[in-house]
Amino acid sequence: KENNALARRFAEEAIALDPEYAPPYHVLSVTQFQDIMLGTTKSPQQSMKQAVDLIQKAIALDHSYGLAHGFLGILYVYLRKYDEGIREAQKGVALDPNGAHGYLYLSIIYRYAGRYEEAVQAIEKAIRLNPFPPNTYFRQACGAYNRVGRYEEAIKAGKKAVTLSPNDWIAHSILTAAYSLAGQEEQARIEAKEVLKLNPKFSLAQIRKISPFKNRSTFVDDALRKAGLPE
């Protein structure tokens, strides 16, 4: 939450220097969304509204700003507007076909919308475009591979994610699922303990609440439960 507040301050300073420059509005939108994910907002509904308004402001300032379209797609998915989300993310990569992060956004949206093979293709494209990405790319790859049954590849990606960001409990939880689904129960339990160490309030109910899957399947929840994570 400290880093999110710092990002917001820098974005606000950038806007004060140049109110017509689009990217800081994108950053501000992300910080509003992160307030929801981090549980640091008093009103998730108001934070979501502000996130949407800010990213739409970025697009209004620069219609060619592909990443802004991609992030608007992410917000639409969390509002359960899956078709709109896919359209915005596809527009984003069309505007910036060599931008790795746009393909990350597209992959996330495909995964939540239940289009798992396309989610894999998009995240593999993102990693080809940026072979030294932040952990979110490998975290997404792990989740996408889990959904299509490619568990060894999921484990490989998940291990990269937690190596890059050891304190990312979400990455550890997705890697927990990968180990469990692959039948590596001992490793799954080790990762599950790490999840609880980093996030003592973790629960499967919490994950279901914040993950906007269109067609929710129980097999990942079952894998996490089997590894020892609480309902």
Coordinates of C-alpha atoms in Angstrom, one line a residue:
K1 CA 0.0 0.0 0.0
E2 CA 3.0 2.3 0.6
N3 CA 4.2 1.9 -3.0
N4 CA 0.7 2.4 -4.3
A5 CA 0.4 5.7 -2.4
L6 CA 3.8 6.8 -3.7
A7 CA 2.8 6.0 -7.3
R8 CA -0.3 8.1 -6.9
R9 CA 1.7 11.0 -5.6
F10 CA 4.1 10.9 -8.5
A11 CA 1.2 10.6 -11.0
E12 CA -0.5 13.6 -9.5
E13 CA 2.8 15.6 -9.7
A14 CA 3.1 14.7 -13.3
I15 CA -0.4 15.8 -14.1
A16 CA 0.3 19.1 -12.3
L17 CA 3.3 19.6 -14.7
D18 CA 1.4 18.7 -17.8
P19 CA -2.4 18.1 -17.5
E20 CA -2.7 17.1 -21.2
Y21 CA -0.2 14.1 -20.9
A22 CA -2.2 10.8 -20.9
P23 CA 0.1 8.3 -19.1
P24 CA -0.2 9.7 -15.5
Y25 CA -4.0 9.3 -15.7
H26 CA -3.4 5.6 -16.5
V27 CA -1.2 5.4 -13.4
L28 CA -3.8 7.1 -11.3
S29 CA -6.4 4.7 -12.6
V30 CA -4.2 1.7 -11.6
T31 CA -3.7 3.1 -8.1
Q32 CA -7.5 3.4 -7.6
F33 CA -7.9 -0.2 -8.8
Q34 CA -5.0 -1.3 -6.5
D35 CA -6.8 0.3 -3.5
I36 CA -9.6 -2.2 -4.2
M37 CA -7.3 -5.1 -4.5
L38 CA -5.3 -4.1 -1.4
G39 CA -8.4 -3.4 0.6
T40 CA -7.3 0.1 1.3
T41 CA -10.4 1.9 0.1
K42 CA -13.5 2.8 2.1
S43 CA -15.7 2.5 -1.0
P44 CA -14.7 -0.1 -3.6
Q45 CA -17.5 1.1 -5.8
Q46 CA -16.3 4.7 -5.7
S47 CA -12.7 3.6 -6.3
M48 CA -13.8 1.6 -9.4
K49 CA -15.7 4.6 -10.7
Q50 CA -12.7 6.8 -10.3
A51 CA -10.5 4.2 -12.0
V52 CA -12.8 4.0 -15.0
D53 CA -13.1 7.8 -15.2
L54 CA -9.3 8.3 -15.1
I55 CA -8.5 5.7 -17.7
Q56 CA -11.2 7.1 -20.0
K57 CA -9.6 10.5 -19.5
A58 CA -6.3 9.1 -20.6
I59 CA -8.0 7.7 -23.8
A60 CA -9.7 11.0 -24.4
L61 CA -6.3 12.7 -24.3
D62 CA -4.7 10.2 -26.6
H63 CA -6.9 7.8 -28.6
S64 CA -3.8 5.9 -29.8
Y65 CA -2.7 5.0 -26.3
G66 CA -2.9 1.2 -26.5
L67 CA -2.1 0.5 -22.8
A68 CA -5.0 2.7 -21.7
H69 CA -7.4 0.7 -23.8
G70 CA -6.0 -2.5 -22.3
F71 CA -6.4 -1.4 -18.8
L72 CA -9.9 -0.2 -19.4
G73 CA -10.5 -3.8 -20.6
I74 CA -9.2 -5.1 -17.2
L75 CA -11.6 -2.8 -15.4
Y76 CA -14.5 -3.9 -17.6
V77 CA -13.8 -7.5 -16.7
Y78 CA -13.9 -6.7 -13.0
L79 CA -17.3 -5.1 -13.8
R80 CA -18.3 -8.4 -15.4
K81 CA -18.5 -6.8 -18.9
Y82 CA -16.4 -9.5 -20.6
D83 CA -17.2 -8.7 -24.2
E84 CA -16.4 -5.0 -23.7
G85 CA -13.2 -5.9 -21.9
I86 CA -12.0 -8.2 -24.7
R87 CA -12.8 -5.5 -27.3
E88 CA -10.8 -2.9 -25.5
A89 CA -7.8 -5.1 -24.9
Q90 CA -7.8 -6.3 -28.6
K91 CA -7.9 -2.6 -29.6
G92 CA -5.0 -2.0 -27.3
V93 CA -2.7 -4.6 -28.9
A94 CA -3.9 -3.4 -32.4
L95 CA -2.7 0.1 -31.5
D96 CA 0.6 -1.1 -30.0
P97 CA 1.4 -4.5 -31.6
N98 CA 4.9 -4.6 -30.2
G99 CA 3.9 -3.6 -26.6
A100 CA 4.3 -6.5 -24.3
H101 CA 2.1 -5.2 -21.5
G102 CA -0.9 -4.9 -23.8
Y103 CA -0.7 -8.7 -24.4
L104 CA -0.4 -9.2 -20.6
Y105 CA -3.7 -7.3 -20.2
L106 CA -5.3 -9.3 -23.0
S107 CA -4.1 -12.6 -21.5
I108 CA -5.6 -11.7 -18.1
I109 CA -8.9 -10.8 -19.7
Y110 CA -9.0 -14.0 -21.8
R111 CA -8.3 -16.1 -18.7
Y112 CA -11.1 -14.5 -16.7
A113 CA -13.5 -14.8 -19.7
G114 CA -12.8 -18.5 -20.0
R115 CA -10.9 -18.4 -23.2
Y116 CA -7.9 -20.2 -21.8
E117 CA -6.0 -21.3 -24.9
E118 CA -6.1 -17.7 -26.1
A119 CA -4.9 -16.6 -22.7
V120 CA -1.8 -18.8 -23.1
Q121 CA -1.1 -17.5 -26.6
A122 CA -1.3 -13.9 -25.4
I123 CA 1.0 -14.3 -22.4
E124 CA 3.5 -16.3 -24.5
K125 CA 3.5 -13.4 -27.0
A126 CA 4.0 -10.9 -24.1
I127 CA 7.0 -12.8 -22.8
R128 CA 8.5 -13.1 -26.4
L129 CA 8.2 -9.3 -26.7
N130 CA 9.7 -8.7 -23.2
P131 CA 11.9 -11.7 -22.3
F132 CA 12.9 -10.1 -19.0
P133 CA 9.5 -9.0 -17.6
P134 CA 8.3 -8.3 -14.1
N135 CA 6.8 -11.1 -12.1
T136 CA 3.2 -10.4 -13.2
Y137 CA 3.9 -11.9 -16.6
F138 CA 5.1 -15.2 -15.1
R139 CA 2.3 -15.1 -12.5
Q140 CA -0.2 -14.8 -15.4
A141 CA 1.6 -17.5 -17.4
C142 CA 1.3 -19.9 -14.4
G143 CA -2.4 -19.3 -14.0
A144 CA -3.0 -19.7 -17.7
Y145 CA -1.0 -22.9 -18.0
N146 CA -3.0 -24.3 -15.0
R147 CA -6.2 -23.7 -16.8
V148 CA -5.1 -25.7 -19.9
G149 CA -3.5 -28.6 -17.9
R150 CA 0.1 -27.7 -18.8
Y151 CA 1.2 -28.1 -15.2
E152 CA 5.0 -28.5 -15.6
E153 CA 5.1 -25.2 -17.6
A154 CA 2.9 -23.7 -14.9
I155 CA 5.4 -24.7 -12.2
K156 CA 8.3 -23.3 -14.2
A157 CA 6.5 -20.0 -14.7
G158 CA 5.3 -19.8 -11.1
K159 CA 8.8 -20.4 -9.8
K160 CA 10.1 -17.5 -11.8
A161 CA 7.3 -15.3 -10.5
V162 CA 8.1 -16.0 -6.8
T163 CA 11.8 -15.6 -7.5
L164 CA 11.3 -12.2 -8.9
S165 CA 8.9 -11.1 -6.1
P166 CA 9.2 -13.4 -3.1
N167 CA 6.6 -11.4 -1.1
D168 CA 3.8 -11.8 -3.7
W169 CA 1.3 -14.0 -2.0
I170 CA -0.8 -14.2 -5.1
A171 CA 2.1 -15.7 -7.1
H172 CA 2.7 -18.2 -4.3
S173 CA -1.0 -19.2 -4.3
I174 CA -1.0 -19.8 -8.1
L175 CA 2.2 -21.8 -7.8
T176 CA 0.6 -23.8 -5.0
A177 CA -2.2 -24.7 -7.3
A178 CA 0.2 -25.7 -10.0
Y179 CA 2.1 -28.1 -7.7
S180 CA -1.1 -29.5 -6.4
L181 CA -2.6 -30.1 -9.8
A182 CA 0.7 -31.7 -10.9
G183 CA 0.5 -34.2 -8.0
Q184 CA 3.5 -32.7 -6.2
E185 CA 1.7 -32.5 -2.8
E186 CA 4.7 -31.9 -0.6
Q187 CA 5.8 -28.8 -2.7
A188 CA 2.2 -27.6 -2.8
R189 CA 2.0 -27.7 1.0
I190 CA 5.3 -25.8 1.3
E191 CA 4.0 -23.1 -1.0
A192 CA 0.7 -23.0 0.9
K193 CA 2.5 -22.3 4.1
E194 CA 4.3 -19.4 2.3
V195 CA 0.9 -18.0 1.2
L196 CA -0.3 -18.0 4.8
K197 CA 2.9 -16.5 6.1
L198 CA 2.6 -13.6 3.7
N199 CA -1.2 -13.3 4.0
P200 CA -2.5 -14.7 7.3
K201 CA -6.0 -13.7 6.3
F202 CA -6.0 -15.7 3.1
S203 CA -9.1 -17.7 2.3
L204 CA -10.5 -19.3 -0.8
A205 CA -13.7 -17.3 -0.3
Q206 CA -11.6 -14.1 -0.5
I207 CA -10.1 -15.3 -3.8
R208 CA -13.5 -16.1 -5.2
K209 CA -14.7 -12.7 -4.3
I210 CA -11.9 -10.8 -6.0
S211 CA -11.3 -13.0 -9.1
P212 CA -14.0 -12.3 -11.8
F213 CA -14.1 -15.6 -13.6
K214 CA -17.0 -15.7 -16.0
N215 CA -17.3 -19.5 -15.7
R216 CA -16.0 -20.4 -12.3
S217 CA -14.5 -23.9 -12.1
T218 CA -13.8 -25.6 -8.8
F219 CA -10.7 -27.6 -9.8
V220 CA -8.3 -24.8 -8.8
D221 CA -10.1 -24.2 -5.5
D222 CA -10.0 -28.0 -4.9
A223 CA -6.2 -28.0 -5.6
L224 CA -5.6 -25.2 -3.2
R225 CA -7.8 -26.8 -0.5
K226 CA -5.9 -30.0 -0.9
A227 CA -2.6 -28.2 -0.3
G228 CA -3.9 -26.9 3.0
L229 CA -5.3 -23.5 2.3
P230 CA -8.4 -22.6 4.2
E231 CA -11.9 -22.1 2.9

